[in-house]
Amino acid sequence: MGNPKITLIGAGGMSFGPTMVNDVIHTPALAGTRLMLHDVNEERLLRAYRFASKLNAANGAPIILDYSVDPAAAMDGADFCISSAEFGRFRYWRQDYEIPNRYGARQINGENGGPGAVFHSLRSIKNTLGICADIERYCPDAFLLNLSNPMSRVTLAINRGTDVANVGMCHEMPIGISRLAKLLRMRPRDIEAKASGINHFTFFTEMRDRRTGEDLIPRVKELFARSFFDYPPRTVDVVKRMMRWPALAALADQLYSPVVAHVIRTYGIVPCSVDSHIGEYLPFAMDIGTYHPHPVDIFEGIDRVTERLANRVVDTSLPLPAKRIGHSLEEVIPIIAAMWTGTPADILAVNVPNDGYLPNVAEGAIVEVPAVVDAHGVHPEVMPPIVEPIAGYIATQVELQDLIVESALTGDPDPALRALIADPNSPPDEQACRKIFDELMTLQAAELPF
């Protein structure tokens, strides 16, 4: 079969680029792979290439690295494309978060749900469809693994607006297992789990101890029933102080979970994600607990630290201790390895159009379910029906998916406006919604599809 060519689009970003490079390097089945780094920002791309070269050298150079700002050169002959590209992430995210809330929105995050996410969706869809156009032009047979958020809406647009074979990928499921394993004082590899829903709004349907077969969901429920998860004022004060340091803020984002605790206690179901994700789809999220940190502040701080560290790494002659890093929790490269070699792999979560995989979710909606991957592609698993009231919240999001993608594909802003008005975390006053829409459309006009 020879060796595959993988093109990493948006490689200059530090959120996924180094992780994807590291995972290819740590996948023996992909030894000899040609990994092409591509970004429109040449300065960031060169830094990424130097960083990747150090990783590769530290592991005995098992792959062939290259880079190009030219999409034709980067994509020509590619077997797989990985896309995680986004323009002005934090500048626009802050607008998406702050402007709607100023007009009375009650969004906990503004990234993947809520009125601000309407605009994040439109920007991301426009950018991703441009990438897909390049794929259709330069490597039409390539398989695309999309990592760009808002995952459900971007993936729907790819499937409705292009002929590119694709799957949407997110790390929330494996991270969720790891987080709960720590709380249960277990090793993540000892937990076998399945979950389903829509991206950032998935819920465990099974969770067992691989060694004993014990059902772990009752233990998780007992854990979150403890008074610790009531988050008294003293605990909240500690969390607020943690926000001053990026590393501690990231830890707080994972462990401070009043909304998660409420959902487990009230509905008896266990979310895979944290408050800042599941809360985007729940109209009552801001009413739970007394404090909700701003995720844009957390991740902008983390990004600044990551950028500084990356610059130091590429500017030093010291070798990286890369062999100690190992493979990440991401499932992107395992999918590529399974498709290329034909060796089947069980994947915890893929984002695909619903084809009976979730019986009580609309056909064609983008759902997140487990899958088996082999040389013939991605084979999603049929899962049990989504429980109420979660099914109702998902149905609302599916309607918003349709409106936003319609707006992006037709260039008509009206469906996007209707989506913003209908979002459960938008202001109840339609005039306030129109003001949000007009202000964001003016500020972000250059990145919108109309």
Short mmCIF file of C-alpha atoms in Angstrom, two decimals:
data_model
loop_
_atom_site.label_atom_id
_atom_site.label_comp_id
_atom_site.label_asym_id
_atom_site.label_seq_id
_atom_site.Cartn_x
_atom_site.Cartn_y
_atom_site.Cartn_z
CA MET A 1 0.00 0.00 0.00
CA GLY A 2 2.95 2.33 0.46
CA ASN A 3 2.79 5.15 2.97
CA PRO A 4 -0.01 7.71 3.27
CA LYS A 5 0.19 11.45 2.88
CA ILE A 6 -1.59 13.35 5.65
CA THR A 7 -2.16 17.08 5.33
CA LEU A 8 -2.67 18.98 8.57
CA ILE A 9 -4.63 22.15 7.77
CA GLY A 10 -4.30 24.95 10.30
CA ALA A 11 -1.04 23.45 11.51
CA GLY A 12 0.19 26.78 12.84
CA GLY A 13 -2.27 26.69 15.71
CA MET A 14 -1.11 25.22 19.01
CA SER A 15 -4.46 23.71 20.08
CA PHE A 16 -4.28 20.58 17.93
CA GLY A 17 -1.26 20.85 15.63
CA PRO A 18 1.48 19.54 17.96
CA THR A 19 -0.85 16.85 19.29
CA MET A 20 -1.63 15.51 15.82
CA VAL A 21 2.06 15.50 14.88
CA ASN A 22 2.96 13.69 18.10
CA ASP A 23 0.23 11.08 17.59
CA VAL A 24 1.36 10.27 14.04
CA ILE A 25 4.92 9.88 15.32
CA HIS A 26 3.72 7.53 18.07
CA THR A 27 1.70 5.29 15.71
CA PRO A 28 4.00 2.50 14.44
CA ALA A 29 1.49 1.51 11.73
CA LEU A 30 2.01 4.94 10.14
CA ALA A 31 5.83 4.85 10.08
CA GLY A 32 7.02 6.39 6.82
CA THR A 33 3.99 8.67 6.57
CA ARG A 34 4.49 11.97 4.79
CA LEU A 35 2.98 14.58 7.09
CA MET A 36 2.39 17.90 5.35
CA LEU A 37 1.85 20.96 7.55
CA HIS A 38 -0.29 23.69 5.98
CA ASP A 39 -1.31 27.13 7.20
CA VAL A 40 -1.91 30.50 5.57
CA ASN A 41 0.21 32.21 8.25
CA GLU A 42 3.79 31.52 7.15
CA GLU A 43 5.41 32.66 10.40
CA ARG A 44 3.28 30.35 12.53
CA LEU A 45 3.68 27.55 10.01
CA LEU A 46 7.47 27.75 10.15
CA ARG A 47 7.34 27.62 13.94
CA ALA A 48 5.06 24.58 13.78
CA TYR A 49 7.41 22.86 11.33
CA ARG A 50 10.43 23.48 13.57
CA PHE A 51 8.47 22.20 16.59
CA ALA A 52 7.34 19.11 14.64
CA SER A 53 10.88 18.46 13.41
CA LYS A 54 12.16 18.37 17.00
CA LEU A 55 9.41 15.94 17.97
CA ASN A 56 10.20 13.74 15.00
CA ALA A 57 13.95 13.77 15.62
CA ALA A 58 13.49 12.94 19.30
CA ASN A 59 11.70 9.74 18.28
CA GLY A 60 14.10 8.60 15.61
CA ALA A 61 12.40 10.41 12.70
CA PRO A 62 9.75 7.77 11.89
CA ILE A 63 7.84 10.13 9.55
CA ILE A 64 8.65 12.50 6.69
CA LEU A 65 7.78 16.13 7.46
CA ASP A 66 7.07 18.90 4.98
CA TYR A 67 5.25 22.22 4.99
CA SER A 68 3.67 24.68 2.57
CA VAL A 69 1.48 27.78 2.62
CA ASP A 70 0.27 26.85 -0.87
CA PRO A 71 -2.91 24.72 -0.68
CA ALA A 72 -2.17 23.10 -4.03
CA ALA A 73 1.25 21.88 -2.89
CA ALA A 74 -0.01 20.95 0.57
CA MET A 75 -3.02 18.93 -0.58
CA ASP A 76 -1.86 17.40 -3.84
CA GLY A 77 -1.93 13.63 -3.46
CA ALA A 78 -3.17 13.71 0.14
CA ASP A 79 -4.92 10.58 1.38
CA PHE A 80 -6.17 12.25 4.56
CA CYS A 81 -6.75 15.85 5.59
CA ILE A 82 -7.08 17.00 9.20
CA SER A 83 -8.62 20.44 9.62
CA SER A 84 -8.54 22.55 12.77
CA ALA A 85 -8.33 26.00 11.19
CA GLU A 86 -9.91 29.15 12.60
CA PHE A 87 -9.29 32.88 12.20
CA GLY A 88 -9.17 35.33 15.12
CA ARG A 89 -10.36 32.73 17.60
CA PHE A 90 -10.22 34.66 20.86
CA ARG A 91 -11.01 38.11 19.48
CA TYR A 92 -14.23 36.85 17.93
CA TRP A 93 -15.06 34.47 20.77
CA ARG A 94 -14.99 37.38 23.21
CA GLN A 95 -17.39 39.28 20.97
CA ASP A 96 -19.63 36.19 20.72
CA TYR A 97 -19.68 35.91 24.49
CA GLU A 98 -19.84 39.51 25.72
CA ILE A 99 -22.12 41.26 23.21
CA PRO A 100 -25.14 38.91 23.52
CA ASN A 101 -24.84 38.88 27.32
CA ARG A 102 -24.82 42.67 27.33
CA TYR A 103 -28.26 42.56 25.68
CA GLY A 104 -29.65 40.05 28.17
CA ALA A 105 -28.55 36.67 26.82
CA ARG A 106 -27.77 34.03 29.42
CA GLN A 107 -25.04 32.02 27.73
CA ILE A 108 -22.42 30.23 29.75
CA ASN A 109 -19.85 30.03 26.97
CA GLY A 110 -20.89 31.40 23.57
CA GLU A 111 -18.80 28.89 21.60
CA ASN A 112 -21.05 26.04 20.43
CA GLY A 113 -24.49 27.01 21.73
CA GLY A 114 -26.23 30.25 22.59
CA PRO A 115 -26.67 33.35 20.40
CA GLY A 116 -22.93 33.98 20.13
CA ALA A 117 -22.41 30.52 18.70
CA VAL A 118 -24.62 31.42 15.75
CA PHE A 119 -21.82 33.69 14.59
CA HIS A 120 -19.06 31.27 15.52
CA SER A 121 -20.89 28.71 13.38
CA LEU A 122 -21.21 31.03 10.39
CA ARG A 123 -17.53 32.00 10.48
CA SER A 124 -16.35 28.45 10.95
CA ILE A 125 -18.60 27.05 8.22
CA LYS A 126 -17.42 29.67 5.73
CA ASN A 127 -13.79 28.88 6.48
CA THR A 128 -14.29 25.11 6.43
CA LEU A 129 -16.23 25.15 3.16
CA GLY A 130 -13.30 27.05 1.63
CA ILE A 131 -10.98 24.28 2.83
CA CYS A 132 -13.35 21.67 1.40
CA ALA A 133 -13.31 23.48 -1.96
CA ASP A 134 -9.50 23.13 -1.96
CA ILE A 135 -9.81 19.43 -1.08
CA GLU A 136 -12.24 18.87 -3.96
CA ARG A 137 -9.85 20.71 -6.27
CA TYR A 138 -6.50 19.18 -5.24
CA CYS A 139 -7.23 15.82 -3.54
CA PRO A 140 -10.87 14.87 -4.18
CA ASP A 141 -10.42 11.31 -2.92
CA ALA A 142 -8.96 12.39 0.44
CA PHE A 143 -10.81 11.67 3.67
CA LEU A 144 -11.34 14.71 5.90
CA LEU A 145 -11.24 14.58 9.68
CA ASN A 146 -12.72 17.86 10.89
CA LEU A 147 -11.85 19.20 14.34
CA SER A 148 -13.32 22.69 13.95
CA ASN A 149 -16.14 23.83 16.19
CA PRO A 150 -19.07 24.19 16.44
CA MET A 151 -18.70 20.54 15.50
CA SER A 152 -22.32 19.57 14.80
CA ARG A 153 -23.02 22.58 12.61
CA VAL A 154 -19.74 22.53 10.70
CA THR A 155 -20.06 18.79 10.03
CA LEU A 156 -23.64 19.25 8.80
CA ALA A 157 -22.48 21.98 6.41
CA ILE A 158 -19.70 19.76 5.05
CA ASN A 159 -22.18 16.97 4.37
CA ARG A 160 -24.82 19.21 2.81
CA GLY A 161 -22.57 21.57 0.91
CA THR A 162 -19.72 19.38 -0.40
CA ASP A 163 -18.88 15.92 -1.71
CA VAL A 164 -15.95 15.50 0.67
CA ALA A 165 -15.90 12.21 2.59
CA ASN A 166 -15.55 13.19 6.22
CA VAL A 167 -16.07 12.62 9.91
CA GLY A 168 -16.22 15.12 12.77
CA MET A 169 -13.93 14.43 15.72
CA CYS A 170 -13.87 15.70 19.31
CA HIS A 171 -11.93 14.58 22.40
CA GLU A 172 -14.66 15.17 25.00
CA MET A 173 -15.58 11.50 25.37
CA PRO A 174 -12.08 10.17 26.19
CA ILE A 175 -11.38 13.22 28.35
CA GLY A 176 -14.68 12.61 30.15
CA ILE A 177 -13.65 9.04 30.93
CA SER A 178 -10.28 10.24 32.20
CA ARG A 179 -11.88 12.92 34.38
CA LEU A 180 -14.36 10.52 35.97
CA ALA A 181 -11.65 7.89 36.41
CA LYS A 182 -9.67 10.33 38.54
CA LEU A 183 -12.74 11.10 40.65
CA LEU A 184 -13.39 7.36 41.07
CA ARG A 185 -9.68 6.76 41.79
CA MET A 186 -9.38 4.39 38.85
CA ARG A 187 -7.13 4.15 35.82
CA PRO A 188 -8.87 5.38 32.65
CA ARG A 189 -7.87 2.23 30.78
CA ASP A 190 -9.86 0.19 33.32
CA ILE A 191 -13.09 1.91 32.32
CA GLU A 192 -15.13 0.68 29.35
CA ALA A 193 -17.81 3.18 28.32
CA LYS A 194 -20.23 4.23 25.61
CA ALA A 195 -22.06 7.50 25.18
CA SER A 196 -24.30 9.24 22.67
CA GLY A 197 -25.97 12.56 21.91
CA ILE A 198 -24.72 15.57 20.00
CA ASN A 199 -21.26 17.05 20.29
CA HIS A 200 -20.53 18.52 23.75
CA PHE A 201 -23.93 17.21 24.84
CA THR A 202 -23.38 13.47 25.11
CA PHE A 203 -24.33 11.21 28.00
CA PHE A 204 -22.97 7.88 29.14
CA THR A 205 -25.18 4.92 28.31
CA GLU A 206 -22.67 2.39 29.69
CA MET A 207 -19.72 2.63 32.04
CA ARG A 208 -18.12 -0.51 33.42
CA ASP A 209 -14.98 -1.64 35.20
CA ARG A 210 -13.13 -3.74 32.61
CA ARG A 211 -11.61 -5.89 35.35
CA THR A 212 -14.75 -6.81 37.27
CA GLY A 213 -17.68 -5.92 35.01
CA GLU A 214 -19.08 -3.62 37.69
CA ASP A 215 -21.56 -0.99 36.48
CA LEU A 216 -19.88 2.30 37.42
CA ILE A 217 -22.76 4.66 36.75
CA PRO A 218 -24.31 4.10 40.22
CA ARG A 219 -20.91 4.94 41.74
CA VAL A 220 -20.74 8.17 39.75
CA LYS A 221 -24.23 9.12 40.94
CA GLU A 222 -23.25 8.42 44.55
CA LEU A 223 -20.11 10.50 44.08
CA PHE A 224 -21.98 13.56 42.82
CA ALA A 225 -24.57 13.22 45.58
CA ARG A 226 -21.90 14.16 48.13
CA SER A 227 -21.96 17.58 49.77
CA PHE A 228 -18.63 18.47 48.12
CA PHE A 229 -20.54 18.96 44.87
CA ASP A 230 -22.90 21.46 46.52
CA TYR A 231 -20.04 23.96 46.07
CA PRO A 232 -20.44 26.10 49.21
CA PRO A 233 -19.19 29.74 49.20
CA ARG A 234 -15.72 28.79 50.45
CA THR A 235 -15.23 26.38 47.54
CA VAL A 236 -16.50 28.94 45.04
CA ASP A 237 -14.03 31.47 46.44
CA VAL A 238 -11.17 29.01 45.88
CA VAL A 239 -12.31 28.45 42.30
CA LYS A 240 -12.39 32.20 41.65
CA ARG A 241 -8.81 32.49 42.91
CA MET A 242 -7.74 29.64 40.64
CA MET A 243 -8.82 31.72 37.65
CA ARG A 244 -5.73 33.92 38.11
CA TRP A 245 -3.38 31.20 36.82
CA PRO A 246 -4.02 29.45 33.47
CA ALA A 247 -3.01 25.97 34.62
CA LEU A 248 -5.24 26.13 37.71
CA ALA A 249 -8.03 27.71 35.67
CA ALA A 250 -7.91 24.76 33.27
CA LEU A 251 -8.14 22.40 36.25
CA ALA A 252 -11.11 24.32 37.64
CA ASP A 253 -12.86 24.13 34.26
CA GLN A 254 -12.65 20.34 34.49
CA LEU A 255 -13.58 19.89 38.14
CA TYR A 256 -15.90 22.77 39.06
CA SER A 257 -19.20 21.32 37.83
CA PRO A 258 -22.39 22.58 39.49
CA VAL A 259 -24.38 22.11 36.25
CA VAL A 260 -23.06 18.57 35.77
CA ALA A 261 -23.91 17.74 39.39
CA HIS A 262 -27.42 19.17 38.93
CA VAL A 263 -28.06 17.10 35.79
CA ILE A 264 -26.83 13.89 37.45
CA ARG A 265 -28.90 14.51 40.57
CA THR A 266 -32.04 15.67 38.77
CA TYR A 267 -32.20 13.39 35.74
CA GLY A 268 -30.06 10.44 36.81
CA ILE A 269 -27.84 10.66 33.72
CA VAL A 270 -24.10 11.30 33.52
CA PRO A 271 -22.76 13.87 31.02
CA CYS A 272 -19.44 13.30 29.27
CA SER A 273 -18.58 17.00 29.24
CA VAL A 274 -18.13 19.83 31.73
CA ASP A 275 -20.39 22.76 32.61
CA SER A 276 -19.03 25.10 29.96
CA HIS A 277 -20.09 22.62 27.26
CA ILE A 278 -23.36 21.02 28.37
CA GLY A 279 -24.52 24.36 29.77
CA GLU A 280 -24.55 25.85 26.28
CA TYR A 281 -27.65 23.80 25.43
CA LEU A 282 -29.54 24.12 28.72
CA PRO A 283 -31.75 27.17 29.30
CA PHE A 284 -31.33 26.90 33.08
CA ALA A 285 -27.52 26.58 33.23
CA MET A 286 -26.92 30.10 34.50
CA ASP A 287 -29.41 29.51 37.33
CA ILE A 288 -27.39 26.63 38.77
CA GLY A 289 -24.76 27.60 41.31
CA THR A 290 -23.58 31.08 42.21
CA TYR A 291 -20.59 31.42 39.88
CA HIS A 292 -19.71 30.54 36.30
CA PRO A 293 -16.19 31.31 35.04
CA HIS A 294 -15.79 32.77 31.57
CA PRO A 295 -14.28 30.03 29.36
CA VAL A 296 -12.87 32.56 26.91
CA ASP A 297 -10.74 34.00 29.73
CA ILE A 298 -9.54 30.53 30.73
CA PHE A 299 -8.54 29.37 27.28
CA GLU A 300 -7.09 32.65 26.12
CA GLY A 301 -4.77 32.48 29.14
CA ILE A 302 -3.85 28.89 28.36
CA ASP A 303 -3.20 29.84 24.74
CA ARG A 304 -0.80 32.63 25.77
CA VAL A 305 1.19 30.23 27.94
CA THR A 306 1.22 27.59 25.19
CA GLU A 307 2.45 30.12 22.65
CA ARG A 308 5.30 31.20 24.93
CA LEU A 309 6.33 27.61 25.60
CA ALA A 310 6.21 26.73 21.91
CA ASN A 311 8.41 29.68 21.03
CA ARG A 312 10.94 28.68 23.68
CA VAL A 313 10.99 25.07 22.49
CA VAL A 314 11.70 25.94 18.86
CA ASP A 315 14.35 28.48 19.83
CA THR A 316 16.36 26.15 22.05
CA SER A 317 18.86 23.51 20.98
CA LEU A 318 17.83 21.22 23.82
CA PRO A 319 16.11 18.00 22.65
CA LEU A 320 12.52 17.30 23.59
CA PRO A 321 11.81 14.40 25.97
CA ALA A 322 9.20 13.32 23.44
CA LYS A 323 9.39 9.59 24.11
CA ARG A 324 7.86 10.22 27.51
CA ILE A 325 4.83 11.99 26.06
CA GLY A 326 3.18 9.03 24.32
CA HIS A 327 -0.03 9.03 22.34
CA SER A 328 -2.71 11.56 23.31
CA LEU A 329 -6.38 10.86 24.07
CA GLU A 330 -7.34 12.11 20.59
CA GLU A 331 -8.89 9.49 18.30
CA VAL A 332 -8.08 11.18 14.99
CA ILE A 333 -4.86 9.33 14.14
CA PRO A 334 -6.25 5.92 15.24
CA ILE A 335 -9.00 6.42 12.62
CA ILE A 336 -6.41 7.13 9.92
CA ALA A 337 -4.35 4.10 10.95
CA ALA A 338 -7.41 1.83 10.87
CA MET A 339 -8.55 3.08 7.47
CA TRP A 340 -5.05 2.82 5.98
CA THR A 341 -4.04 -0.57 7.37
CA GLY A 342 -7.46 -2.20 7.49
CA THR A 343 -6.99 -3.21 11.11
CA PRO A 344 -10.35 -2.43 12.81
CA ALA A 345 -10.38 0.07 15.66
CA ASP A 346 -13.09 0.85 18.19
CA ILE A 347 -13.63 4.62 18.38
CA LEU A 348 -15.43 6.18 21.33
CA ALA A 349 -17.06 9.08 19.49
CA VAL A 350 -17.58 10.18 15.89
CA ASN A 351 -19.80 12.95 14.55
CA VAL A 352 -21.85 11.75 11.58
CA PRO A 353 -25.25 12.31 9.94
CA ASN A 354 -27.86 10.29 11.80
CA ASP A 355 -28.91 7.22 9.84
CA GLY A 356 -30.88 5.43 12.53
CA TYR A 357 -27.97 5.54 14.98
CA LEU A 358 -30.09 7.50 17.49
CA PRO A 359 -33.70 6.38 16.90
CA ASN A 360 -35.42 9.43 18.40
CA VAL A 361 -33.19 12.08 16.82
CA ALA A 362 -34.05 13.48 13.39
CA GLU A 363 -32.55 11.67 10.41
CA GLY A 364 -29.63 13.53 8.90
CA ALA A 365 -28.88 15.52 12.05
CA ILE A 366 -25.26 15.33 13.17
CA VAL A 367 -25.04 12.98 16.13
CA GLU A 368 -22.13 11.75 18.23
CA VAL A 369 -21.94 7.98 18.70
CA PRO A 370 -19.30 5.24 19.00
CA ALA A 371 -18.06 3.50 15.86
CA VAL A 372 -15.83 0.81 14.41
CA VAL A 373 -13.39 1.97 11.74
CA ASP A 374 -11.69 -0.24 9.16
CA ALA A 375 -10.48 -0.12 5.55
CA HIS A 376 -14.08 0.35 4.38
CA GLY A 377 -14.63 3.47 6.48
CA VAL A 378 -16.47 4.57 9.60
CA HIS A 379 -19.28 2.32 10.85
CA PRO A 380 -21.31 4.09 13.57
CA GLU A 381 -23.06 2.05 16.22
CA VAL A 382 -26.82 2.05 16.74
CA MET A 383 -27.46 3.35 20.24
CA PRO A 384 -30.49 3.35 22.56
CA PRO A 385 -32.98 6.23 22.27
CA ILE A 386 -31.98 9.47 24.00
CA VAL A 387 -33.76 9.89 27.32
CA GLU A 388 -36.03 12.81 28.12
CA PRO A 389 -35.68 15.70 28.69
CA ILE A 390 -32.34 15.49 26.87
CA ALA A 391 -34.05 14.37 23.66
CA GLY A 392 -36.10 17.58 23.70
CA TYR A 393 -33.05 19.78 24.17
CA ILE A 394 -31.32 17.96 21.30
CA ALA A 395 -34.36 18.41 19.06
CA THR A 396 -34.12 22.16 19.62
CA GLN A 397 -30.43 22.14 18.67
CA VAL A 398 -31.15 20.10 15.53
CA GLU A 399 -33.59 22.79 14.39
CA LEU A 400 -30.91 25.42 14.99
CA GLN A 401 -28.35 23.31 13.08
CA ASP A 402 -30.66 23.33 10.06
CA LEU A 403 -31.31 27.07 10.13
CA ILE A 404 -27.66 28.07 10.55
CA VAL A 405 -26.38 25.73 7.85
CA GLU A 406 -29.12 26.91 5.50
CA SER A 407 -28.00 30.48 6.10
CA ALA A 408 -24.35 29.66 5.48
CA LEU A 409 -25.02 27.66 2.31
CA THR A 410 -27.47 30.12 0.74
CA GLY A 411 -25.85 33.38 1.86
CA ASP A 412 -29.17 34.50 3.31
CA PRO A 413 -28.82 35.97 6.84
CA ASP A 414 -32.52 35.53 7.70
CA PRO A 415 -32.34 31.84 8.79
CA ALA A 416 -29.37 32.71 11.03
CA LEU A 417 -31.35 35.53 12.61
CA ARG A 418 -34.25 33.17 13.23
CA ALA A 419 -31.83 30.70 14.81
CA LEU A 420 -30.51 33.39 17.14
CA ILE A 421 -34.02 34.43 18.15
CA ALA A 422 -34.99 30.78 18.77
CA ASP A 423 -31.92 29.86 20.79
CA PRO A 424 -32.97 28.94 24.36
CA ASN A 425 -30.27 31.18 25.84
CA SER A 426 -31.08 34.27 23.78
CA PRO A 427 -32.90 37.24 25.33
CA PRO A 428 -36.69 36.78 25.31
CA ASP A 429 -37.04 40.21 23.67
CA GLU A 430 -36.87 39.84 19.87
CA GLN A 431 -35.65 43.40 19.45
CA ALA A 432 -32.70 42.65 21.72
CA CYS A 433 -31.94 39.62 19.55
CA ARG A 434 -31.98 41.77 16.43
CA LYS A 435 -29.59 44.24 18.04
CA ILE A 436 -27.21 41.38 18.89
CA PHE A 437 -27.40 40.13 15.34
CA ASP A 438 -26.82 43.54 13.76
CA GLU A 439 -23.89 44.40 16.02
CA LEU A 440 -22.09 41.10 15.51
CA MET A 441 -22.77 41.14 11.79
CA THR A 442 -21.18 44.59 11.54
CA LEU A 443 -18.11 43.62 13.58
CA GLN A 444 -17.53 40.29 11.83
CA ALA A 445 -18.68 41.06 8.28
CA ALA A 446 -15.39 40.02 6.66
CA GLU A 447 -15.63 36.46 8.03
CA LEU A 448 -19.34 35.81 7.42
CA PRO A 449 -20.86 33.96 4.44
CA PHE A 450 -23.16 36.88 3.48
#
